[in-house]
Short mmCIF file of C-alpha atoms in Angstrom, two decimals:
data_model
loop_
_atom_site.label_atom_id
_atom_site.label_comp_id
_atom_site.label_asym_id
_atom_site.label_seq_id
_atom_site.Cartn_x
_atom_site.Cartn_y
_atom_site.Cartn_z
CA MET A 1 -71.32 124.91 61.59
CA SER A 2 -72.34 122.16 64.11
CA GLU A 3 -73.90 118.82 62.81
CA ARG A 4 -76.94 119.37 64.91
CA ARG A 5 -77.37 123.32 63.78
CA ARG A 6 -76.75 121.72 60.15
CA THR A 7 -79.53 119.10 60.77
CA ARG A 8 -81.99 121.70 62.33
CA LEU A 9 -81.50 123.92 59.20
CA ARG A 10 -82.03 121.34 56.88
CA LEU A 11 -85.13 120.48 58.55
CA GLU A 12 -86.51 124.12 58.64
CA ILE A 13 -85.59 124.39 54.69
CA SER A 14 -87.45 121.20 54.00
CA ARG A 15 -90.50 122.48 55.85
CA GLU A 16 -90.80 125.52 53.83
CA ALA A 17 -90.10 123.48 50.46
CA ALA A 18 -92.61 120.97 51.28
CA ARG A 19 -95.24 123.65 51.93
CA LEU A 20 -94.52 125.34 48.76
CA PHE A 21 -94.59 122.03 46.87
CA TRP A 22 -97.98 120.79 48.29
CA LYS A 23 -99.43 124.38 47.67
CA GLN A 24 -98.45 125.07 44.22
CA GLY A 25 -96.52 121.94 42.80
CA VAL A 26 -93.00 121.11 42.49
CA ALA A 27 -92.34 122.33 38.78
CA ALA A 28 -93.64 125.69 39.80
CA THR A 29 -91.51 126.02 43.05
CA SER A 30 -87.87 127.41 42.40
CA GLY A 31 -84.85 127.24 44.62
CA ASP A 32 -85.34 131.17 44.82
CA GLN A 33 -88.77 130.78 46.25
CA ILE A 34 -87.54 128.17 49.06
CA ALA A 35 -84.60 130.44 49.93
CA ASP A 36 -86.88 133.40 50.29
CA ALA A 37 -89.36 131.40 52.33
CA VAL A 38 -86.56 130.43 54.80
CA GLY A 39 -85.05 133.85 54.73
CA LEU A 40 -81.62 132.39 53.28
CA SER A 41 -79.68 133.08 50.08
CA THR A 42 -80.50 130.68 47.11
CA ARG A 43 -76.61 129.93 47.36
CA THR A 44 -77.20 128.68 51.08
CA ILE A 45 -79.99 126.33 49.85
CA TRP A 46 -77.73 124.68 47.15
CA ARG A 47 -74.87 124.20 49.86
CA HIS A 48 -77.28 122.07 51.64
CA PHE A 49 -79.14 120.35 48.97
CA ARG A 50 -78.20 118.81 45.53
CA SER A 51 -81.69 119.98 44.16
CA LYS A 52 -84.85 121.46 44.92
CA GLU A 53 -86.50 118.04 45.02
CA ALA A 54 -83.86 116.83 47.32
CA CYS A 55 -85.06 119.54 49.74
CA ALA A 56 -88.06 117.40 50.59
CA GLU A 57 -85.81 114.70 52.18
CA PRO A 58 -85.70 115.81 55.75
CA ILE A 59 -89.27 116.19 56.14
CA VAL A 60 -90.36 113.04 54.40
CA MET A 61 -88.09 111.11 56.78
CA GLN A 62 -90.29 112.45 59.32
CA GLY A 63 -92.92 110.20 58.10
CA VAL A 64 -91.13 107.17 59.65
CA VAL A 65 -88.82 108.60 62.41
CA THR A 66 -91.67 108.21 65.13
CA LEU A 67 -92.60 104.55 64.23
CA MET A 68 -88.84 103.79 64.23
CA SER A 69 -88.35 105.32 67.74
CA VAL A 70 -91.14 103.50 69.26
CA LEU A 71 -89.63 100.04 67.56
CA HIS A 72 -86.24 100.75 68.71
CA SER A 73 -87.77 100.91 72.26
CA TRP A 74 -89.57 97.78 72.05
CA PRO A 75 -89.03 95.52 75.13
CA LYS A 76 -88.36 91.96 74.52
CA ASP A 77 -90.80 90.56 77.04
CA SER A 78 -93.79 92.58 75.17
CA SER A 79 -95.74 91.45 71.90
CA LEU A 80 -95.31 93.94 68.93
CA GLU A 81 -99.26 94.66 69.32
CA ASP A 82 -99.10 95.48 73.03
CA HIS A 83 -96.01 98.08 72.76
CA LEU A 84 -97.10 99.80 69.46
CA ALA A 85 -100.66 100.35 71.04
CA GLY A 86 -99.43 101.74 74.17
CA GLU A 87 -96.55 104.00 72.86
CA LEU A 88 -98.49 105.47 70.04
CA VAL A 89 -101.26 106.17 72.36
CA ARG A 90 -98.68 107.85 74.62
CA LEU A 91 -97.10 109.78 71.77
CA GLN A 92 -100.50 111.16 70.56
CA TYR A 93 -100.54 113.17 73.84
CA GLU A 94 -96.91 114.00 74.34
CA THR A 95 -95.80 114.90 70.78
CA ARG A 96 -95.03 118.45 70.16
CA PRO A 97 -97.09 120.67 67.90
CA VAL A 98 -94.24 121.26 65.58
CA ASP A 99 -93.53 117.53 65.35
CA LEU A 100 -97.07 116.94 64.55
CA ALA A 101 -97.00 119.48 61.75
CA ASP A 102 -93.83 118.05 60.52
CA GLU A 103 -95.82 114.53 60.34
CA MET A 104 -98.56 116.18 58.60
CA LEU A 105 -96.26 117.89 55.79
CA ALA A 106 -94.41 114.37 55.50
CA MET A 107 -97.93 112.69 54.79
CA LYS A 108 -98.42 115.44 52.07
CA MET A 109 -95.27 114.79 50.38
CA ILE A 110 -95.47 110.99 50.56
CA ARG A 111 -98.98 111.61 48.91
CA LEU A 112 -97.72 114.01 46.35
CA ALA A 113 -94.67 111.14 45.44
CA ASP A 114 -97.47 109.30 43.58
CA THR A 115 -97.15 111.84 40.86
CA GLU A 116 -93.69 113.56 41.25
CA PRO A 117 -90.87 111.04 40.44
CA ALA A 118 -88.22 113.23 42.22
CA LEU A 119 -90.16 113.14 45.52
CA ARG A 120 -91.01 109.49 45.31
CA THR A 121 -86.92 109.09 45.33
CA ALA A 122 -86.69 110.79 48.53
CA TRP A 123 -89.69 108.61 49.89
CA LEU A 124 -87.89 105.53 48.67
CA MET A 125 -84.88 106.63 50.65
CA ALA A 126 -86.35 107.43 53.78
CA CYS A 127 -87.59 103.68 53.30
CA ASP A 128 -84.39 102.26 52.65
CA GLN A 129 -83.33 104.00 55.92
CA THR A 130 -86.23 102.47 57.52
CA GLU A 131 -85.06 98.77 56.18
CA GLN A 132 -81.59 99.60 57.51
CA GLN A 133 -82.97 100.40 60.99
CA MET A 134 -85.24 97.33 60.89
CA ARG A 135 -82.13 94.96 60.43
CA VAL A 136 -80.91 96.09 63.81
CA ILE A 137 -84.06 95.96 65.77
CA ILE A 138 -84.80 92.48 64.31
CA GLY A 139 -81.58 91.11 64.53
CA ASP A 140 -81.48 92.19 68.38
CA ARG A 141 -84.81 90.32 68.87
CA LEU A 142 -83.89 87.08 67.07
CA GLY A 143 -80.14 87.22 68.47
CA ARG A 144 -78.51 87.29 65.15
CA PRO A 145 -76.32 89.73 63.28
CA ALA A 146 -78.01 92.76 61.25
CA GLY A 147 -76.42 91.60 58.12
CA ASP A 148 -77.72 87.69 58.51
CA LEU A 149 -79.82 86.77 55.52
CA GLU A 150 -82.89 85.65 57.51
CA VAL A 151 -82.64 89.15 59.46
CA ARG A 152 -82.21 91.16 56.13
CA LEU A 153 -85.24 89.20 54.46
CA HIS A 154 -87.48 89.91 57.57
CA ALA A 155 -86.18 93.65 57.74
CA ALA A 156 -87.09 93.99 53.97
CA ALA A 157 -90.57 92.72 54.65
CA ALA A 158 -91.15 94.95 57.75
CA ALA A 159 -89.84 97.79 56.03
CA ALA A 160 -92.35 97.21 52.86
CA VAL A 161 -95.12 97.03 55.59
CA VAL A 162 -94.13 100.47 56.94
CA ARG A 163 -93.92 101.88 53.31
CA VAL A 164 -97.02 100.58 52.30
CA LEU A 165 -98.99 101.45 55.31
CA ASP A 166 -97.61 104.75 55.47
CA GLU A 167 -98.96 105.64 52.14
CA GLN A 168 -102.28 104.17 52.75
CA ILE A 169 -102.66 106.21 56.14
CA GLY A 170 -101.50 109.32 54.24
CA VAL A 171 -104.20 108.81 51.79
CA ALA A 172 -106.87 108.26 54.41
CA PHE A 173 -105.96 111.01 56.42
CA LEU A 174 -105.90 113.72 53.86
CA ALA A 175 -109.32 112.39 52.56
CA GLY A 176 -110.75 112.67 55.68
CA ALA A 177 -113.57 110.45 56.88
CA GLY A 178 -114.42 107.59 54.78
CA ALA A 179 -114.63 103.95 53.89
CA GLY A 180 -111.84 102.20 55.99
CA ALA A 181 -110.40 105.84 57.15
CA THR A 182 -111.01 104.93 60.78
CA GLU A 183 -108.97 101.82 60.90
CA LEU A 184 -106.01 103.70 59.50
CA THR A 185 -106.07 106.88 61.15
CA ASP A 186 -107.10 105.70 64.70
CA VAL A 187 -104.07 105.27 66.66
CA LYS A 188 -104.94 101.92 68.38
CA ALA A 189 -106.47 100.50 65.19
CA ALA A 190 -103.17 101.58 63.19
CA ALA A 191 -101.00 100.08 65.77
CA ARG A 192 -102.98 96.54 65.50
CA ARG A 193 -102.63 96.82 61.52
CA PHE A 194 -98.90 97.50 61.55
CA ALA A 195 -98.44 94.75 64.02
CA HIS A 196 -100.56 92.33 62.34
CA ALA A 197 -98.93 93.30 58.80
CA ILE A 198 -95.60 92.69 60.19
CA ARG A 199 -96.07 89.50 61.84
CA THR A 200 -97.72 88.29 58.60
CA ALA A 201 -94.84 89.51 56.17
CA THR A 202 -92.13 87.90 58.52
CA GLY A 203 -93.93 84.62 58.49
CA GLY A 204 -94.46 85.18 62.33
CA ALA A 205 -90.77 85.53 63.09
CA VAL A 206 -91.45 89.01 64.27
CA GLY A 207 -94.14 90.28 66.71
CA ASP A 208 -93.90 87.81 69.82
CA PRO A 209 -92.50 88.24 73.23
CA ILE A 210 -88.93 86.98 73.67
CA ALA A 211 -88.22 85.06 76.61
#
């Protein structure tokens, strides 16, 4: 099996597992049920995942994929606020329905992780990958190696912002309208919130245009 096909199959399994976890809970969901939902054998599920909870990992990662892709394309002559606002508005109209559905499932898994330690592990693993990517992005902007101590500290701070705000956005979005919901679920407002929080968390080191 090619790596591309393997990745696609893992995501398909993850989608069905996430739907079952959200509908009936993690404890009530078995590997056999996940296999039936995907149309595969249970043995195939275990070839791709170490446990039923691990099946959530690919879909949980979708919760940060869009933001990371936007940050990787951040031009040096643009502020973080301007870049995030422009790109997230564009993606709002260009994102495929299946990707939007994946992001919704990711929100649900991140929300469920509050009460499910095994899913919390999957979410924190995704956050660790975010931090690794932030090292590259910030190191490139600051003209320093990704392993530089200051770069690592800024990356850890920025990744923490992504984690906390993604969790808050998920809560607000799934709860619907309410106090503070618009600020978190409106694309332009969310872009400003992310940019301001990352700028603050990094002491102003990350956010400005680079000449």
